[in-house]
Amino acid sequence: MLTILGFVMIATFLVLIMMKKMSPMGALVLIPALFCVLVGKGAHLGDYVLKGVGDLAPTAAMLMFAIIYFGVMIDVGLFDPIVRLILRFCKADPMRVVVGTAILAAIVSLDGDGSTTFMITVSAMVPLYRRLKMSLVVMTGVAAMANGVMNTLPWGGPTARAAAALKVDASDIFVPMIPALAVGLLFVIALAYGLGLRERKRLGVLTLDEVTAGDPEQVLVGAGSGGKGAKGRKGVKAALTGGGAGSGTDAEAQSSKGFGSPNGSGSSDASDEADELKGLDPHRATLRPKLYWFNAALTVALLALMVTETMPIPVLFLLAAAVALTVNFPNMNDQKARVAAHAENVVNVSGMVFAAAVFTGVLTGTGMVEHMARWLVDGVPEGMGPHMAIVTGVLSLPLTYFMSNDGFYFGIVPILAEAGAAHGVSALEIARASLVGQALHMSSPLVPAVYVLVGMAKVEFGDHTRFTVKWAALTSLVVLAAGLAFGII
């Protein structure tokens, strides 16, 4: 009974958010509360929620101060050179923009933290997507998949969990998997290429060669006055040169035609676009060029301390945010202004994390997730025993999507390893196979980082899910197939 109710609860949640019948925050809270009552454990709802909130509170704190920290770094201009470099590479070509998104997300993912990756990637790429009127859902999907593949780094989490659960060395899991993961990353880049070609076909072939002849680094500055926009390619050029981001007919035309949709659904907010583009104004008051190398060193030190796990990540971001605010904005009023400027993202993301705590708390506390997992494992035919590594790889897709990594690696993987050992399948093979579902896992509603991604990009979670799940599942299967082809799994 719990198994059926668990699957129905998850299906209800996904259907409602993808059909936009409920907001993700409302669905994350109300649906599990209803099902908790249906399974006859309504009296324990408070305990389940508090347990879930307690488990995710450090994550919420980390995201809160991480958003403030990277928001300040964006304000002071730390990432402006990255944006200009990407602009030179992309040249307003949608295909290059999407491929650049995949490459940037993969590179930044080397720090092992999904939230950091998404904050940097979205901050760098959103202005381009908005200016070229590209689909932001494509950006969030590609970034999530690239980060999912890279999330298997030994310091990223899943590999360390698999190693701890099966008592094997993390390097013995990860190093042999490098070729398969490389194939997975190449597939993401190839997919980004295909999606980019589709965007190029939808928008037309764009170029900045003519309009950036004078000053290519100023192209993304859109805080100027509006003017009469043109249609088609001419209109894009007009937008790229600075018209239409403020007042005037261009902004009105965008609103009426649904261009520059922040959620991929056709609605638009011209003020959001203007705010995004003002953030790259080379003359904005928040720039701190004399402190550029201090901020760069502070960020590198922060990432290094995160990788080496010198201190808990929430503490690192708390300290880094305090230092960044104090050094860059000594005036108290300026500090308050910077915190207020990023308060919307902080509240949205933190709120979603605590709402997700209700979902995970009920799913785990009622025993639904355990019954669902055991039902899937028990359903494996006896004849598949010698192929338990393949079974583990396939099961990792749905299980890491519907469960936390802790629940999967410490609760399910040992069971799969035990079943595999009875047929001569080594624990290392099971551990490696368990990593292939991470490309899909990073878009799970139970992963706090995904709310950073969709929140900062202003994309509806339902739109992101509907677009990304199929491609992320395919990416995971490509990694599994590569692992089998190379004899790793």
Coordinates of C-alpha atoms in Angstrom, one line a residue:
M1 CA 0.0 0.0 0.0
L2 CA 2.8 2.4 0.9
T3 CA 4.5 1.6 -2.4
I4 CA 1.5 2.5 -4.4
L5 CA 0.8 5.7 -2.5
G6 CA 4.4 6.7 -2.8
F7 CA 4.4 6.4 -6.6
V8 CA 1.0 8.1 -6.8
M9 CA 2.2 11.0 -4.6
I10 CA 5.3 11.6 -6.8
A11 CA 3.2 11.3 -10.0
T12 CA 0.6 13.7 -8.6
F13 CA 3.4 16.2 -7.7
L14 CA 5.1 16.0 -11.2
V15 CA 1.8 16.2 -13.1
L16 CA 0.5 19.2 -11.2
I17 CA 3.7 21.2 -11.5
M18 CA 4.2 20.3 -15.2
M19 CA 0.6 21.2 -16.0
K20 CA 1.1 24.4 -13.9
K21 CA -1.9 23.7 -11.8
M22 CA 0.1 24.4 -8.6
S23 CA 3.2 26.3 -7.8
P24 CA 6.2 24.0 -6.9
M25 CA 6.3 25.4 -3.4
G26 CA 2.6 24.8 -2.8
A27 CA 2.9 21.3 -4.3
L28 CA 5.9 20.4 -2.3
V29 CA 4.0 21.2 0.9
L30 CA 0.4 20.4 0.3
I31 CA 0.6 17.1 -1.6
P32 CA 2.9 15.2 0.9
A33 CA 0.8 16.6 3.8
L34 CA -2.4 15.2 2.1
F35 CA -0.7 11.8 1.5
C36 CA 0.6 11.7 5.0
V37 CA -3.0 11.8 6.2
L38 CA -4.1 9.2 3.6
V39 CA -1.5 6.7 4.9
G40 CA -2.9 7.2 8.4
K41 CA 0.1 9.0 9.8
G42 CA -1.2 12.6 9.9
A43 CA -0.5 12.8 13.7
H44 CA 3.2 12.5 12.9
L45 CA 3.3 15.1 10.1
G46 CA 4.9 17.7 12.4
D47 CA 7.7 15.3 13.3
Y48 CA 8.4 14.3 9.7
V49 CA 8.5 18.0 8.6
L50 CA 10.8 19.0 11.5
K51 CA 13.1 16.1 10.7
G52 CA 13.2 17.1 7.0
V53 CA 13.7 20.8 7.9
G54 CA 16.5 19.8 10.3
D55 CA 18.2 17.8 7.6
L56 CA 18.0 20.6 5.0
A57 CA 18.6 23.6 7.2
P58 CA 22.4 23.6 6.6
T59 CA 21.8 23.5 2.8
A60 CA 19.3 26.4 3.1
A61 CA 21.9 28.4 5.1
M62 CA 24.6 27.6 2.5
L63 CA 22.4 28.7 -0.4
M64 CA 21.4 31.9 1.4
F65 CA 24.9 33.1 1.9
A66 CA 26.2 31.7 -1.4
I67 CA 23.6 33.7 -3.3
I68 CA 24.6 36.8 -1.3
Y69 CA 28.3 36.1 -1.9
F70 CA 28.1 35.5 -5.6
G71 CA 25.6 38.3 -6.0
V72 CA 28.1 40.7 -4.5
M73 CA 30.9 39.3 -6.8
I74 CA 28.6 39.9 -9.8
D75 CA 27.9 43.4 -8.6
V76 CA 31.6 44.3 -8.1
G77 CA 32.5 43.0 -11.6
L78 CA 34.4 39.7 -10.9
F79 CA 32.6 37.8 -13.6
D80 CA 32.5 40.6 -16.2
P81 CA 35.6 39.3 -18.0
I82 CA 34.1 35.8 -18.2
V83 CA 30.9 37.3 -19.8
R84 CA 33.0 39.2 -22.3
L85 CA 35.0 36.1 -23.2
I86 CA 31.9 34.1 -23.7
L87 CA 30.5 36.9 -25.9
R88 CA 33.6 36.8 -28.1
F89 CA 33.2 33.1 -28.4
C90 CA 29.5 33.1 -29.0
K91 CA 29.2 36.1 -31.3
A92 CA 25.5 36.1 -30.8
D93 CA 25.1 32.7 -32.5
P94 CA 22.5 30.7 -30.6
M95 CA 24.3 27.5 -31.3
R96 CA 27.5 28.8 -29.8
V97 CA 25.7 30.2 -26.8
V98 CA 24.1 26.9 -25.9
V99 CA 27.4 25.0 -26.4
G100 CA 29.2 27.7 -24.3
T101 CA 26.6 27.1 -21.6
A102 CA 27.5 23.4 -21.5
I103 CA 31.2 24.1 -21.4
L104 CA 31.0 26.8 -18.8
A105 CA 28.8 24.7 -16.5
A106 CA 31.2 21.7 -16.9
I107 CA 34.2 23.8 -16.0
V108 CA 32.7 25.5 -13.0
S109 CA 31.4 22.1 -11.8
L110 CA 35.0 21.2 -11.0
D111 CA 34.4 22.8 -7.6
G112 CA 32.0 20.0 -6.8
D113 CA 29.1 22.1 -5.7
G114 CA 26.0 22.3 -7.9
S115 CA 24.6 25.5 -6.4
T116 CA 27.8 27.4 -7.1
T117 CA 27.9 26.1 -10.6
F118 CA 24.4 27.2 -11.3
M119 CA 24.9 30.7 -9.8
I120 CA 28.0 31.4 -11.9
T121 CA 26.5 29.9 -15.1
V122 CA 23.2 31.7 -14.9
S123 CA 24.8 35.0 -14.0
A124 CA 27.1 34.7 -17.0
M125 CA 24.6 33.4 -19.6
V126 CA 21.2 34.9 -18.7
P127 CA 22.0 38.3 -20.3
L128 CA 22.9 36.6 -23.6
Y129 CA 19.8 34.4 -23.6
R130 CA 17.6 37.4 -22.9
R131 CA 19.2 39.7 -25.4
L132 CA 19.0 37.0 -28.2
K133 CA 15.5 36.0 -27.1
M134 CA 16.6 32.4 -26.6
S135 CA 14.8 29.8 -24.5
L136 CA 16.0 29.9 -21.0
V137 CA 14.7 26.4 -20.5
V138 CA 17.4 25.3 -22.9
M139 CA 20.0 27.0 -20.7
T140 CA 18.7 25.4 -17.4
G141 CA 18.5 22.0 -19.0
V142 CA 22.0 22.0 -20.6
A143 CA 23.5 23.4 -17.4
A144 CA 21.8 20.8 -15.2
M145 CA 23.0 17.9 -17.4
A146 CA 26.6 19.1 -17.7
N147 CA 26.7 19.5 -13.9
G148 CA 25.1 16.1 -13.4
V149 CA 27.8 14.4 -15.3
M150 CA 30.5 16.4 -13.5
N151 CA 28.8 15.8 -10.1
T152 CA 30.5 12.4 -10.0
L153 CA 33.8 13.9 -9.1
P154 CA 35.2 12.3 -5.9
W155 CA 34.6 15.6 -4.0
G156 CA 31.2 16.1 -5.5
G157 CA 29.3 13.8 -3.2
P158 CA 27.9 10.6 -5.0
T159 CA 31.3 8.9 -5.4
A160 CA 32.2 9.6 -1.8
R161 CA 28.9 8.2 -0.6
A162 CA 29.2 5.1 -2.8
A163 CA 32.7 4.5 -1.5
A164 CA 31.6 4.9 2.1
A165 CA 28.5 2.7 1.7
L166 CA 30.5 -0.2 0.1
K167 CA 33.7 0.4 1.9
V168 CA 35.9 0.8 -1.2
D169 CA 38.3 3.5 -2.3
A170 CA 36.8 6.5 -4.0
S171 CA 39.6 6.7 -6.5
D172 CA 39.0 3.0 -7.5
I173 CA 35.4 4.0 -8.4
F174 CA 36.1 7.3 -10.1
V175 CA 39.3 6.9 -12.1
P176 CA 38.2 3.9 -14.2
M177 CA 34.9 5.7 -14.9
I178 CA 36.6 8.7 -16.5
P179 CA 36.3 7.5 -20.1
A180 CA 32.6 6.8 -19.7
L181 CA 32.0 10.1 -18.0
A182 CA 34.0 11.8 -20.8
V183 CA 31.7 10.2 -23.3
G184 CA 28.7 11.5 -21.3
L185 CA 30.1 15.0 -21.2
L186 CA 30.7 14.9 -25.0
F187 CA 27.2 13.8 -25.5
V188 CA 25.9 16.7 -23.5
I189 CA 28.0 19.1 -25.6
A190 CA 26.7 17.4 -28.8
L191 CA 23.2 17.7 -27.5
A192 CA 23.8 21.4 -26.7
Y193 CA 25.0 21.7 -30.3
G194 CA 21.8 20.2 -31.6
L195 CA 19.6 22.3 -29.4
G196 CA 21.6 25.4 -30.4
L197 CA 21.0 24.6 -34.1
R198 CA 17.3 24.4 -33.3
E199 CA 17.5 27.8 -31.6
R200 CA 19.4 29.2 -34.5
K201 CA 16.8 27.9 -36.9
R202 CA 14.0 29.5 -34.8
L203 CA 15.7 32.8 -34.4
G204 CA 17.7 33.0 -37.6
V205 CA 21.4 33.2 -38.1
L206 CA 22.7 36.1 -35.9
T207 CA 26.0 37.8 -35.9
L208 CA 27.7 40.5 -33.9
D209 CA 30.4 41.1 -36.4
E210 CA 28.9 44.3 -37.7
V211 CA 27.3 45.7 -34.6
T212 CA 30.3 45.2 -32.4
A213 CA 32.9 46.6 -34.7
G214 CA 33.3 49.7 -32.5
D215 CA 33.2 48.2 -29.0
P216 CA 32.3 44.5 -28.6
E217 CA 32.6 44.6 -24.9
Q218 CA 29.8 47.1 -24.6
V219 CA 27.2 45.0 -26.4
L220 CA 25.5 43.6 -23.3
V221 CA 25.0 47.0 -21.7
G222 CA 21.3 47.7 -22.0
A223 CA 20.5 50.4 -19.6
G224 CA 20.3 53.1 -22.2
S225 CA 17.2 54.7 -23.7
G226 CA 14.9 52.9 -26.0
G227 CA 14.2 53.5 -29.6
K228 CA 12.2 52.3 -32.5
G229 CA 13.0 48.6 -32.9
A230 CA 13.1 46.7 -36.0
K231 CA 11.8 43.2 -36.7
G232 CA 13.7 40.0 -37.4
R233 CA 17.4 40.2 -37.7
K234 CA 17.4 44.0 -37.8
G235 CA 15.5 44.0 -34.5
V236 CA 18.0 41.7 -32.9
K237 CA 20.8 44.0 -34.0
A238 CA 19.0 47.0 -32.5
A239 CA 18.6 45.2 -29.2
L240 CA 22.2 44.1 -29.2
T241 CA 23.4 47.6 -29.6
G242 CA 21.5 48.9 -26.5
G243 CA 18.1 50.0 -27.7
G244 CA 14.9 48.6 -26.2
A245 CA 16.2 47.5 -22.8
G246 CA 14.8 50.5 -21.1
S247 CA 11.8 52.5 -22.1
G248 CA 10.4 52.8 -25.6
T249 CA 8.7 50.7 -28.3
D250 CA 11.2 47.8 -28.2
A251 CA 10.3 47.0 -24.6
E252 CA 6.6 47.2 -25.4
A253 CA 7.0 45.0 -28.4
Q254 CA 8.8 42.4 -26.4
S255 CA 6.0 42.4 -23.8
S256 CA 3.3 42.1 -26.4
K257 CA 5.0 39.4 -28.4
G258 CA 6.2 37.3 -25.5
F259 CA 9.9 37.6 -26.3
G260 CA 12.6 37.1 -23.7
S261 CA 10.3 34.9 -21.6
P262 CA 11.9 34.3 -18.2
N263 CA 10.1 31.1 -17.8
G264 CA 10.0 29.7 -21.2
S265 CA 6.2 29.9 -21.4
G266 CA 5.8 33.0 -23.5
S267 CA 5.4 35.7 -20.8
S268 CA 7.9 38.5 -20.5
D269 CA 9.0 41.1 -18.0
A270 CA 11.0 43.9 -19.6
S271 CA 12.1 45.2 -16.2
D272 CA 13.7 41.8 -15.4
E273 CA 15.7 42.1 -18.7
A274 CA 16.7 45.6 -17.9
D275 CA 17.9 44.7 -14.5
E276 CA 19.9 41.7 -15.9
L277 CA 21.6 43.9 -18.4
K278 CA 22.3 46.8 -16.1
G279 CA 24.3 44.3 -14.0
L280 CA 26.9 44.3 -16.8
D281 CA 27.1 48.0 -17.2
P282 CA 30.8 48.8 -17.1
H283 CA 30.0 52.1 -15.5
R284 CA 27.7 50.8 -12.7
A285 CA 28.3 52.3 -9.3
T286 CA 28.9 48.9 -7.6
L287 CA 32.0 48.1 -9.6
R288 CA 35.2 47.7 -7.6
P289 CA 38.0 47.5 -10.1
K290 CA 40.7 48.2 -7.5
L291 CA 39.6 45.2 -5.5
Y292 CA 39.3 42.9 -8.5
W293 CA 42.3 40.7 -7.6
F294 CA 41.3 40.6 -3.9
N295 CA 37.8 39.3 -4.9
A296 CA 39.3 36.8 -7.3
A297 CA 41.7 35.5 -4.6
L298 CA 38.9 35.4 -2.1
T299 CA 36.8 33.3 -4.5
V300 CA 39.6 31.0 -5.4
A301 CA 40.4 30.5 -1.7
L302 CA 36.7 29.8 -1.0
L303 CA 36.5 27.2 -3.8
A304 CA 39.8 25.6 -2.6
L305 CA 38.5 25.3 1.0
M306 CA 35.3 23.8 -0.3
V307 CA 37.1 21.1 -2.3
T308 CA 39.4 20.3 0.6
E309 CA 36.5 20.3 3.0
T310 CA 38.5 22.4 5.5
M311 CA 35.2 23.7 7.1
P312 CA 31.5 23.0 6.5
I313 CA 30.4 24.7 3.3
P314 CA 27.6 26.8 5.0
V315 CA 30.2 28.2 7.4
L316 CA 32.6 29.0 4.5
F317 CA 30.0 30.9 2.6
L318 CA 28.8 32.7 5.7
L319 CA 32.4 33.9 6.4
A320 CA 33.1 34.7 2.7
A321 CA 29.8 36.7 2.3
A322 CA 30.7 38.7 5.4
V323 CA 34.2 39.4 4.2
A324 CA 33.0 40.3 0.7
L325 CA 30.4 42.8 2.0
T326 CA 32.7 44.4 4.5
V327 CA 35.6 44.9 2.2
N328 CA 33.7 45.9 -1.0
F329 CA 31.1 48.0 0.7
P330 CA 32.4 49.5 4.0
N331 CA 29.4 51.8 4.2
M332 CA 26.5 50.2 6.2
N333 CA 23.9 51.6 3.8
D334 CA 25.7 50.2 0.8
Q335 CA 25.8 46.7 2.5
K336 CA 22.1 46.9 3.2
A337 CA 21.4 47.8 -0.4
R338 CA 23.4 44.9 -1.7
V339 CA 21.7 42.4 0.6
A340 CA 18.3 43.8 -0.4
A341 CA 19.2 43.6 -4.0
H342 CA 19.6 39.8 -3.7
A343 CA 16.8 39.2 -1.2
E344 CA 14.3 38.0 -3.7
N345 CA 16.6 35.1 -4.8
V346 CA 17.4 34.3 -1.2
V347 CA 13.8 34.1 -0.2
N348 CA 12.7 32.1 -3.3
V349 CA 15.5 29.5 -3.1
S350 CA 15.5 29.1 0.7
G351 CA 11.7 28.9 0.7
M352 CA 11.8 26.1 -1.9
V353 CA 14.4 24.2 0.1
F354 CA 12.3 24.2 3.2
A355 CA 9.2 23.3 1.1
A356 CA 11.2 20.4 -0.3
A357 CA 11.9 19.4 3.3
V358 CA 8.2 18.6 3.8
F359 CA 8.2 16.4 0.7
T360 CA 11.4 14.5 1.7
G361 CA 10.3 14.3 5.4
V362 CA 7.0 12.7 4.6
L363 CA 8.4 10.4 1.9
T364 CA 11.1 9.1 4.3
G365 CA 9.2 9.3 7.6
T366 CA 6.2 7.3 6.4
G367 CA 8.4 4.6 4.9
M368 CA 7.1 5.2 1.4
V369 CA 10.5 5.7 -0.1
E370 CA 11.9 2.5 1.4
H371 CA 8.9 0.4 0.2
M372 CA 9.2 1.9 -3.3
A373 CA 12.9 1.1 -3.5
R374 CA 12.6 -2.4 -2.1
W375 CA 9.7 -3.1 -4.5
L376 CA 11.9 -2.1 -7.4
V377 CA 14.9 -4.2 -6.2
D378 CA 12.7 -7.2 -5.4
G379 CA 11.3 -7.0 -8.9
V380 CA 14.6 -7.8 -10.5
P381 CA 14.4 -11.3 -12.0
E382 CA 16.7 -13.9 -10.5
G383 CA 18.3 -14.5 -13.9
M384 CA 19.6 -10.9 -13.9
G385 CA 21.9 -11.6 -11.0
P386 CA 25.1 -11.8 -13.1
H387 CA 24.1 -8.5 -14.7
M388 CA 23.5 -6.7 -11.4
A389 CA 25.8 -3.9 -12.4
I390 CA 23.6 -3.1 -15.4
V391 CA 20.5 -3.4 -13.2
T392 CA 22.1 -1.0 -10.7
G393 CA 22.8 1.5 -13.5
V394 CA 19.3 1.4 -14.8
L395 CA 17.7 1.6 -11.4
S396 CA 20.0 4.6 -10.5
L397 CA 17.9 6.7 -12.9
P398 CA 14.5 6.6 -11.2
L399 CA 15.9 6.0 -7.7
T400 CA 18.2 9.0 -7.6
Y401 CA 15.4 11.1 -9.1
F402 CA 12.9 10.1 -6.4
M403 CA 15.3 9.8 -3.5
S404 CA 18.1 11.8 -2.0
N405 CA 21.7 10.6 -2.7
D406 CA 22.0 9.6 1.0
G407 CA 19.0 7.4 0.8
F408 CA 20.1 5.8 -2.4
Y409 CA 23.7 5.2 -1.7
F410 CA 23.4 4.2 2.0
G411 CA 20.0 2.4 1.8
I412 CA 19.7 0.8 -1.7
V413 CA 23.2 0.4 -3.1
P414 CA 24.4 -2.0 -0.3
I415 CA 21.4 -4.2 -1.1
L416 CA 22.2 -4.2 -4.8
A417 CA 25.9 -4.9 -4.0
E418 CA 24.9 -7.9 -1.8
A419 CA 22.7 -9.3 -4.5
G420 CA 25.5 -8.8 -7.0
A421 CA 28.1 -10.4 -4.8
A422 CA 26.1 -13.7 -4.8
H423 CA 26.6 -13.8 -8.5
G424 CA 30.2 -12.8 -8.6
V425 CA 29.7 -9.1 -9.4
S426 CA 32.2 -6.9 -7.5
A427 CA 31.3 -4.1 -5.2
L428 CA 33.3 -1.7 -7.4
E429 CA 31.2 -2.5 -10.5
I430 CA 28.1 -1.8 -8.5
A431 CA 29.5 1.4 -7.2
R432 CA 30.5 2.6 -10.6
A433 CA 27.1 1.7 -12.1
S434 CA 25.4 3.6 -9.3
L435 CA 26.9 6.9 -10.6
V436 CA 25.3 6.9 -14.0
G437 CA 22.0 8.4 -12.9
Q438 CA 23.5 11.7 -11.7
A439 CA 22.7 13.6 -14.9
L440 CA 19.0 13.0 -14.2
H441 CA 19.4 13.4 -10.4
M442 CA 20.5 17.0 -10.7
S443 CA 17.0 18.0 -12.0
S444 CA 15.2 16.1 -9.2
P445 CA 12.7 18.1 -7.1
L446 CA 14.6 16.8 -4.1
V447 CA 17.8 18.6 -5.1
P448 CA 18.1 22.1 -3.6
A449 CA 20.5 23.3 -6.2
V450 CA 17.9 22.9 -9.0
Y451 CA 15.9 25.6 -7.3
V452 CA 18.9 27.9 -7.5
L453 CA 19.1 27.2 -11.2
V454 CA 15.4 27.8 -12.1
G455 CA 15.0 30.6 -9.5
M456 CA 17.8 32.7 -10.8
A457 CA 16.9 32.0 -14.4
K458 CA 13.2 32.8 -13.6
V459 CA 12.2 29.5 -15.3
E460 CA 9.1 27.5 -14.1
F461 CA 10.2 24.3 -12.5
G462 CA 7.5 22.4 -14.4
D463 CA 8.9 23.7 -17.7
H464 CA 12.4 22.8 -16.7
T465 CA 11.3 19.3 -15.7
R466 CA 9.3 18.7 -18.9
F467 CA 12.2 19.7 -21.1
T468 CA 15.1 18.2 -19.2
V469 CA 14.0 14.8 -17.9
K470 CA 14.1 13.0 -21.3
W471 CA 17.5 14.4 -22.3
A472 CA 19.0 13.8 -18.9
A473 CA 17.8 10.2 -18.8
L474 CA 19.3 9.7 -22.3
T475 CA 22.6 11.2 -21.1
S476 CA 22.6 8.7 -18.1
L477 CA 22.0 5.8 -20.5
V478 CA 24.8 7.0 -22.7
V479 CA 27.2 7.0 -19.7
L480 CA 26.0 3.4 -18.8
A481 CA 26.5 2.2 -22.4
A482 CA 29.9 3.7 -22.5
G483 CA 30.8 2.1 -19.2
L484 CA 29.7 -1.3 -20.7
A485 CA 31.6 -0.7 -24.0
F486 CA 34.8 0.1 -22.1
G487 CA 34.4 -2.8 -19.8
I488 CA 34.3 -0.6 -16.8
I489 CA 30.9 -1.8 -15.5

